[in-house]
Amino acid sequence: MKGRVRHPIITLSTDFGLVDSYVAQMKGAILAACPVATIVDVTHAIARHDAVGGAFAVERALAAFPRGTVHVVVVDPGVGTTRRLLLVKVRGQTVLCPDNGLITWAWRRFPHAAAYELTWRPRNPSATFHGRDILAPVAAAIANGTSTRRFAPRKCDPQLLDLDVAPNDARVGQIVHIDTYGNATTNVPEAALEGVTAVRIGKQRIGLYRTYGDVPLGKALGLIGSSGLLEIAIREGSAADVLRLKVGTPVQLVR
Amino acid sequence: MKGRVRHPIITLSTDFGLVDSYVAQMKGAILAACPVATIVDVTHAIARHDAVGGAFAVERALAAFPRGTVHVVVVDPGVGTTRRLLLVKVRGQTVLCPDNGLITWAWRRFPHAAAYELTWRPRNPSATFHGRDILAPVAAAIANGTSTRRFAPRKCDPQLLDLDVAPNDARVGQIVHIDTYGNATTNVPEAALEGVTAVRIGKQRIGLYRTYGDVPLGKALGLIGSSGLLEIAIREGSAADVLRLKVGTPVQLVR
Amino acid sequence: MKGRVRHPIITLSTDFGLVDSYVAQMKGAILAACPVATIVDVTHAIARHDAVGGAFAVERALAAFPRGTVHVVVVDPGVGTTRRLLLVKVRGQTVLCPDNGLITWAWRRFPHAAAYELTWRPRNPSATFHGRDILAPVAAAIANGTSTRRFAPRKCDPQLLDLDVAPNDARVGQIVHIDTYGNATTNVPEAALEGVTAVRIGKQRIGLYRTYGDVPLGKALGLIGSSGLLEIAIREGSAADVLRLKVGTPVQLVR
């Protein structure tokens, strides 16, 4: 990222919930240093310490926001220990997060990502809230146009979770995310569905359609969801509940 | 709306919840096209597919925001089918929503509303997320000053729910909304309360007062709520729980 | 505060929840009068009518935000009665709230606070929503640079809850807040921990450490939390659940 973005955007994804003021404390730290930032909440309801859920949220945010956006992701059970912090450049955007696998899903889905160790520290950070004391001021500085090199001079290999996009000739994929409605997103991209006529989960055979309205109420279907991945859904129902789907559940691709 | 609003406001009302990143994906699409927009969440906790609840939220938003505001409302079980999308002009503001009754309550309470069929489509919308792929970019374009005619050239009659404001000589109204506190808003405007001395719900007679503090703790009262409508409440208690109120419950007006 | 802050920030802390549109109605009232304001939600999940929880939230917001910020706090069971409204100046920032103890914790922790009775009223405020009808427009006017004297000319003594910071030689403190993770913040500042080797809660002795990672999974610890106060936690567990902590629970300081 060169120079200053005129209307910088900073997004936040955490497992802090919305009951406490932790999210607002991060926003105060950001706005104190970058008053013109537009701050957007991606989610603060990542399950506590759930790096897989956090990895899915940050990938979705990267797909949705324009170049120059800075994404701060805090799911950080290792705060205050020697775990590294990361600065990752991908899609012309920047991600700041602990190095515990949160970057995995973005790393798998987008090309040309580069990770750097975020070594900058303020004088007196708290031992328990690096989101506010380290990541927020770095995000604000980047939004202000400061070179990322100042904060993260060295390239590094990020930690990655055992989670990947299914290859084009895959015979089986898996559920990687379940949303509020009970729709289940898989790791199977549209390209891997060529020649696939249906999917099978356990003993259940599920047909592929274009949208929810293509099947009767209560019927299960597979479709390309808004993430560009195969999604398992039930029209006006919860696929997760009815089909007992979890993150990790295998999905057979019937060719 | 003529010309460009200098600090455009876009509000969002959905049934998406705050766990997933769907709301943020809409914000990313808006900010990519209109970086100066101020985006305000009205609510993302409309009950899934509840058009009545959505209709109440959008009316409240229209009453609260200034001219030029664009309101995006997404409660959309018919996404991807042939259901229409609407662009509605009312109170100098614009509402974008599916044509499934969401505009009803605003249509009943505010004069001079005009509805148009929103026919604009992007090249490759997803089949399941028109809030992000159609409504968000249209909202951003209107916030940028683009004429609404480009997106919605033809007037139309919107679908309306069986829900209306009680007339001035009404003998009975009904509950139209129950809030977090258990306060129940009716469809009875202040004008229809002239000569009314009390209300009756089932066998219970409830007196009318100015504010909660006018009755002892735990006592039921009727009052003009902040929406300008008769509200049934219990001081520091839940009227909905104690009086078993639901959306649709009839309220007798005792003259 | 003299003159106009260029990018004014207004924060909101309420017990309104996020289901209804009440928070958005306040934002509409603010943006109608001050379109350039950046509005930040601190929390809307203060327990209904919980002044202690509200007092903790506003102190955390004051610590996190820059000079010139206006904080609106609405936990207001007495709305519409004769209870006073307050305008408090502290840390170069302004707090607007009902005079029911909400300012207590900020008053105890920060020096040089000054309270004024907020006597300004609009022509036709509702009887039940002074957050929207009085506090929001006053916040917007202050954000626009209007002198606070116009709204609150007279100094006054605010109502304060029975809640204070433990003195430096304290032998016992108490829990003042429990967060989403079950971490319990006490009223014991770092200065009062000199010579303290451990704390005792009931029969349980708990050692003091720097951060969560300094103890094994599931073990209880005391540490200086991100608020600068002694916090009782369990690594990757809930101290509140396991140790049965509540707001008010005494914590012995072992010297």
XYZ file of N, CA, C and O in Angstrom, chain C residues 80-188:
436
model
N -38.870 10.599 32.760
C -40.176 11.236 32.818
C -40.563 11.707 34.215
O -41.536 12.427 34.379
N -39.805 11.295 35.238
C -40.037 11.795 36.593
C -39.155 13.033 36.805
O -38.590 13.573 35.861
N -39.005 13.446 38.064
C -38.236 14.659 38.336
C -36.739 14.395 38.497
O -35.996 15.301 38.837
N -36.305 13.166 38.265
C -34.866 12.893 38.392
C -34.093 13.869 37.490
O -34.542 14.235 36.421
N -32.902 14.296 37.975
C -32.118 15.255 37.197
C -31.350 14.577 36.073
O -31.092 13.371 36.109
N -30.933 15.360 35.103
C -29.954 14.911 34.120
C -28.637 15.618 34.423
O -28.630 16.727 34.948
N -27.523 14.964 34.093
C -26.202 15.535 34.382
C -25.397 15.774 33.120
O -25.508 15.033 32.141
N -24.528 16.790 33.192
C -23.456 16.995 32.233
C -22.180 17.042 33.066
O -22.050 17.900 33.942
N -21.279 16.092 32.837
C -20.070 15.991 33.652
C -18.847 16.194 32.766
O -18.745 15.597 31.691
N -17.931 17.054 33.206
C -16.675 17.255 32.483
C -15.552 16.537 33.215
O -15.366 16.753 34.420
N -14.836 15.711 32.495
C -13.769 14.915 33.103
C -12.821 14.454 31.998
O -13.276 14.098 30.906
N -11.505 14.538 32.261
C -10.492 14.132 31.271
C -10.648 14.864 29.943
O -10.334 14.282 28.886
N -11.126 16.101 29.943
C -11.306 16.833 28.700
C -12.450 16.302 27.859
O -12.594 16.660 26.691
N -13.246 15.430 28.440
C -14.388 14.840 27.752
C -15.681 15.216 28.493
O -15.637 15.789 29.574
N -16.813 14.905 27.879
C -18.106 15.247 28.472
C -18.960 14.001 28.584
O -19.022 13.202 27.640
N -19.603 13.821 29.735
C -20.552 12.723 29.921
C -21.949 13.306 30.120
O -22.111 14.238 30.908
N -22.917 12.766 29.412
C -24.324 13.137 29.605
C -25.073 11.904 30.101
O -25.005 10.849 29.460
N -25.782 12.031 31.228
C -26.473 10.860 31.784
C -27.488 11.283 32.827
O -27.426 12.405 33.334
N -28.423 10.402 33.155
C -29.301 10.674 34.291
C -28.478 10.695 35.582
O -27.424 10.056 35.674
N -28.966 11.433 36.571
C -28.251 11.564 37.847
C -28.686 10.462 38.804
O -29.381 10.691 39.800
N -28.265 9.247 38.494
C -28.677 8.102 39.324
C -27.493 7.227 39.690
O -27.649 6.033 39.921
N -26.294 7.811 39.729
C -25.126 7.049 40.133
C -24.258 6.582 38.982
O -23.159 6.061 39.187
N -24.713 6.757 37.744
C -23.957 6.278 36.580
C -22.554 6.872 36.490
O -21.655 6.273 35.905
N -22.370 8.061 37.064
C -21.069 8.717 36.953
C -20.096 8.257 38.050
O -18.896 8.595 38.010
N -20.564 7.455 38.988
C -19.781 7.117 40.187
C -18.357 6.644 39.901
O -17.395 7.163 40.448
N -18.240 5.647 39.071
C -16.931 5.011 38.917
C -15.939 5.967 38.240
O -14.750 6.023 38.622
N -16.368 6.738 37.279
C -15.506 7.755 36.658
C -15.131 8.819 37.696
O -13.980 9.282 37.759
N -16.074 9.213 38.521
C -15.864 10.222 39.562
C -14.801 9.774 40.562
O -13.986 10.548 41.038
N -14.801 8.462 40.874
C -13.821 7.933 41.836
C -12.443 7.790 41.215
O -11.438 7.987 41.879
N -12.361 7.395 39.948
C -11.070 7.044 39.360
C -10.340 8.221 38.720
O -9.124 8.183 38.600
N -11.068 9.252 38.269
C -10.397 10.357 37.576
C -10.474 11.627 38.414
O -11.519 11.951 38.966
N -9.388 12.396 38.471
C -9.410 13.649 39.236
C -10.110 14.763 38.440
O -10.316 14.639 37.236
N -10.452 15.836 39.181
C -10.911 17.082 38.546
C -12.202 16.945 37.742
O -12.402 17.656 36.760
N -13.070 16.030 38.126
C -14.367 15.961 37.450
C -15.268 17.066 37.997
O -15.189 17.437 39.165
N -16.104 17.606 37.130
C -17.066 18.634 37.555
C -18.425 18.306 36.966
O -18.530 18.008 35.772
N -19.454 18.346 37.824
C -20.804 17.979 37.383
C -21.697 19.207 37.311
O -21.592 20.121 38.144
N -22.571 19.223 36.326
C -23.516 20.319 36.111
C -24.896 19.718 35.877
O -25.004 18.633 35.288
N -25.902 20.430 36.332
C -27.258 19.942 36.065
C -27.647 20.309 34.635
O -27.593 21.480 34.251
N -28.025 19.311 33.878
C -28.414 19.521 32.477
C -29.882 19.933 32.452
O -30.776 19.091 32.562
N -30.117 21.237 32.319
C -31.493 21.746 32.446
C -32.165 22.028 31.109
O -33.375 22.244 31.067
N -31.407 22.022 30.021
C -32.004 22.293 28.720
C -33.059 21.250 28.371
O -32.865 20.064 28.639
N -34.172 21.700 27.811
C -35.184 20.770 27.323
C -35.679 21.235 25.965
O -35.805 22.431 25.729
N -35.990 20.302 25.071
C -36.596 20.684 23.791
C -38.063 21.035 24.037
O -38.573 20.850 25.141
N -38.751 21.510 22.999
C -40.144 21.919 23.216
C -41.050 20.741 23.570
O -41.836 20.818 24.485
N -40.946 19.651 22.818
C -41.889 18.553 23.040
C -41.193 17.205 23.205
O -41.349 16.313 22.376
N -40.456 17.040 24.292
C -39.815 15.735 24.459
C -40.879 14.682 24.753
O -41.919 14.995 25.329
N -40.638 13.445 24.319
C -41.506 12.360 24.764
C -41.319 12.201 26.267
O -40.356 12.701 26.850
N -42.247 11.506 26.903
C -42.142 11.289 28.355
C -41.301 10.065 28.670
O -41.021 9.790 29.832
N -40.896 9.315 27.636
C -40.276 8.021 27.912
C -38.920 7.825 27.232
O -38.307 6.780 27.409
N -38.439 8.801 26.458
C -37.214 8.552 25.699
C -36.357 9.820 25.682
O -36.155 10.437 24.642
N -35.841 10.194 26.865
C -35.014 11.388 26.953
C -33.641 11.179 26.317
O -32.974 12.147 25.955
N -33.206 9.944 26.181
C -31.960 9.675 25.470
C -32.006 10.230 24.061
O -31.082 10.909 23.600
N -33.110 9.992 23.386
C -33.272 10.481 22.014
C -33.639 11.965 21.968
O -33.134 12.720 21.129
N -34.500 12.385 22.887
C -35.117 13.710 22.754
C -34.341 14.817 23.474
O -34.508 15.995 23.151
N -33.515 14.466 24.465
C -32.729 15.484 25.175
C -31.228 15.218 25.035
O -30.479 16.063 24.554
N -30.778 14.026 25.440
C -29.325 13.785 25.470
C -28.711 13.765 24.068
O -27.619 14.312 23.863
N -29.393 13.151 23.102
C -28.829 13.079 21.743
C -28.646 14.473 21.137
O -27.549 14.797 20.658
N -29.655 15.338 21.142
C -29.412 16.676 20.558
C -28.378 17.495 21.331
O -27.634 18.270 20.710
N -28.317 17.339 22.657
C -27.286 18.065 23.418
C -25.902 17.542 23.035
O -24.965 18.320 22.811
N -25.766 16.219 22.930
C -24.474 15.649 22.519
C -24.063 16.190 21.153
O -22.905 16.568 20.937
N -25.009 16.238 20.227
C -24.709 16.733 18.885
C -24.287 18.201 18.928
O -23.335 18.611 18.249
N -24.980 18.999 19.736
C -24.643 20.421 19.823
C -23.243 20.615 20.402
O -22.462 21.442 19.921
N -22.897 19.842 21.436
C -21.554 19.943 22.019
C -20.516 19.505 20.985
O -19.469 20.131 20.818
N -20.822 18.435 20.264
C -19.920 17.983 19.202
C -19.744 19.063 18.134
O -18.683 19.188 17.530
N -20.787 19.867 17.934
C -20.702 20.975 16.977
C -19.962 22.187 17.525
O -19.780 23.169 16.808
N -19.581 22.143 18.802
C -18.808 23.243 19.360
C -19.592 24.199 20.248
O -19.028 25.174 20.755
N -20.874 23.950 20.449
C -21.671 24.801 21.334
C -21.157 24.678 22.768
O -20.805 23.594 23.211
N -21.120 25.802 23.470
C -20.660 25.785 24.860
C -21.598 24.951 25.717
O -22.824 25.039 25.601
N -21.033 24.161 26.595
C -21.870 23.336 27.470
C -22.678 24.189 28.440
O -23.689 23.733 28.971
N -22.226 25.423 28.669
C -22.932 26.292 29.606
C -24.377 26.541 29.190
O -25.239 26.778 30.012
N -24.596 26.522 27.867
C -25.944 26.765 27.380
C -26.929 25.715 27.884
O -28.102 25.980 28.080
N -26.439 24.522 28.067
C -27.327 23.412 28.416
C -27.336 23.136 29.919
O -28.306 22.622 30.449
N -26.220 23.465 30.562
C -26.041 23.061 31.961
C -25.272 24.157 32.694
O -24.072 24.042 32.930
N -25.961 25.235 33.084
C -25.258 26.387 33.643
C -24.796 26.214 35.085
O -23.850 26.872 35.505
N -25.444 25.352 35.853
C -25.184 25.302 37.294
C -24.438 24.059 37.713
O -24.859 22.934 37.423
N -23.360 24.251 38.488
C -22.658 23.106 39.080
C -23.570 22.396 40.058
O -24.458 23.003 40.662
N -23.339 21.113 40.241
C -24.123 20.392 41.245
C -23.321 19.204 41.745
O -22.276 18.868 41.196
N -23.782 18.603 42.818
C -23.161 17.386 43.345
C -23.914 16.194 42.801
O -25.107 16.048 43.049
N -23.239 15.327 42.066
C -23.947 14.188 41.503
C -24.269 13.147 42.569
O -23.585 13.066 43.588
N -25.311 12.387 42.332
C -25.564 11.217 43.170
C -24.478 10.179 42.923
O -24.138 9.905 41.770
N -23.956 9.598 43.995
C -22.893 8.598 43.844
C -23.312 7.302 44.521
O -23.926 7.310 45.592
N -22.958 6.193 43.877
C -23.234 4.877 44.457
C -22.216 4.561 45.542
O -21.147 5.172 45.600
N -22.518 3.584 46.368
C -21.610 3.134 47.417
C -20.562 2.210 46.791
O -20.650 0.983 46.910
N -19.600 2.818 46.128
C -18.643 2.076 45.282
C -17.410 2.951 45.204
O -17.501 4.108 44.803
N -16.238 2.425 45.612
C -15.040 3.266 45.576
C -13.798 2.435 45.280
O -13.808 1.206 45.397
N -12.726 3.116 44.914
C -11.439 2.480 44.691
C -10.843 2.116 46.053
O -10.925 2.901 46.996
N -10.270 0.918 46.157
C -9.649 0.509 47.414
C -8.430 1.389 47.698
O -7.659 1.694 46.780
N -8.233 1.814 48.966
C -7.061 2.632 49.292
C -5.781 1.791 49.242
O -5.832 0.560 49.204
N -4.635 2.483 49.232
C -3.358 1.789 49.042
C -3.031 0.789 50.154
O -2.291 -0.162 49.924
N -3.568 0.998 51.365
C -3.285 0.067 52.465
C -4.459 -0.887 52.712
O -4.560 -1.473 53.799
N -5.289 -1.063 51.715
C -6.496 -1.890 51.902
C -6.121 -3.331 52.249
O -5.120 -3.860 51.761
N -6.925 -3.958 53.081
C -6.753 -5.380 53.380
C -7.792 -6.205 52.621
O -7.692 -7.427 52.552
N -8.791 -5.499 52.123
C -9.839 -6.203 51.386
C -10.397 -5.295 50.278
O -10.541 -4.085 50.474
N -10.597 -5.896 49.137
C -11.252 -5.176 48.039
C -12.536 -5.904 47.684
O -12.994 -6.771 48.438
N -13.121 -5.553 46.561
C -14.324 -6.272 46.147
C -14.423 -6.327 44.627
O -13.826 -5.515 43.923
N -15.174 -7.301 44.145
C -15.436 -7.424 42.709
C -16.373 -6.285 42.297
O -17.394 -6.059 42.945
N -16.007 -5.561 41.224
C -16.882 -4.492 40.741
C -17.454 -4.773 39.345
O -18.389 -4.101 38.908
N -16.890 -5.788 38.659
C -17.395 -6.064 37.303
C -17.015 -7.485 36.903
O -15.926 -7.947 37.216
N -17.902 -8.139 36.207
C -17.602 -9.459 35.654
C -17.837 -9.399 34.161
O -18.901 -8.965 33.708
N -16.826 -9.804 33.379
C -16.965 -9.658 31.930
C -17.489 -10.936 31.282
O -17.757 -11.935 31.962
N -17.634 -10.893 29.970
C -18.188 -12.002 29.193
C -17.427 -13.305 29.390
O -18.006 -14.380 29.326
N -16.128 -13.208 29.588
C -15.310 -14.403 29.755
C -15.400 -14.970 31.171
O -14.836 -16.014 31.457
N -16.058 -14.226 32.088
C -16.060 -14.634 33.485
C -14.866 -14.100 34.251
O -14.648 -14.473 35.405
N -14.071 -13.233 33.652
C -13.006 -12.545 34.380
C -13.648 -11.510 35.303
O -14.578 -10.815 34.913
N -13.120 -11.390 36.535
C -13.729 -10.500 37.523
C -12.767 -9.367 37.859
O -11.668 -9.593 38.356
N -13.184 -8.141 37.589
C -12.375 -6.974 37.926
C -12.715 -6.518 39.340
O -13.881 -6.470 39.718
N -11.671 -6.187 40.101
C -11.878 -5.681 41.457
C -11.692 -4.168 41.481
O -11.309 -3.554 40.486
N -11.920 -3.594 42.653
C -11.688 -2.155 42.843
C -10.277 -1.874 43.370
O -10.025 -0.792 43.903
N -9.363 -2.834 43.213
C -8.016 -2.716 43.772
C -7.043 -2.259 42.688
O -6.740 -3.015 41.765
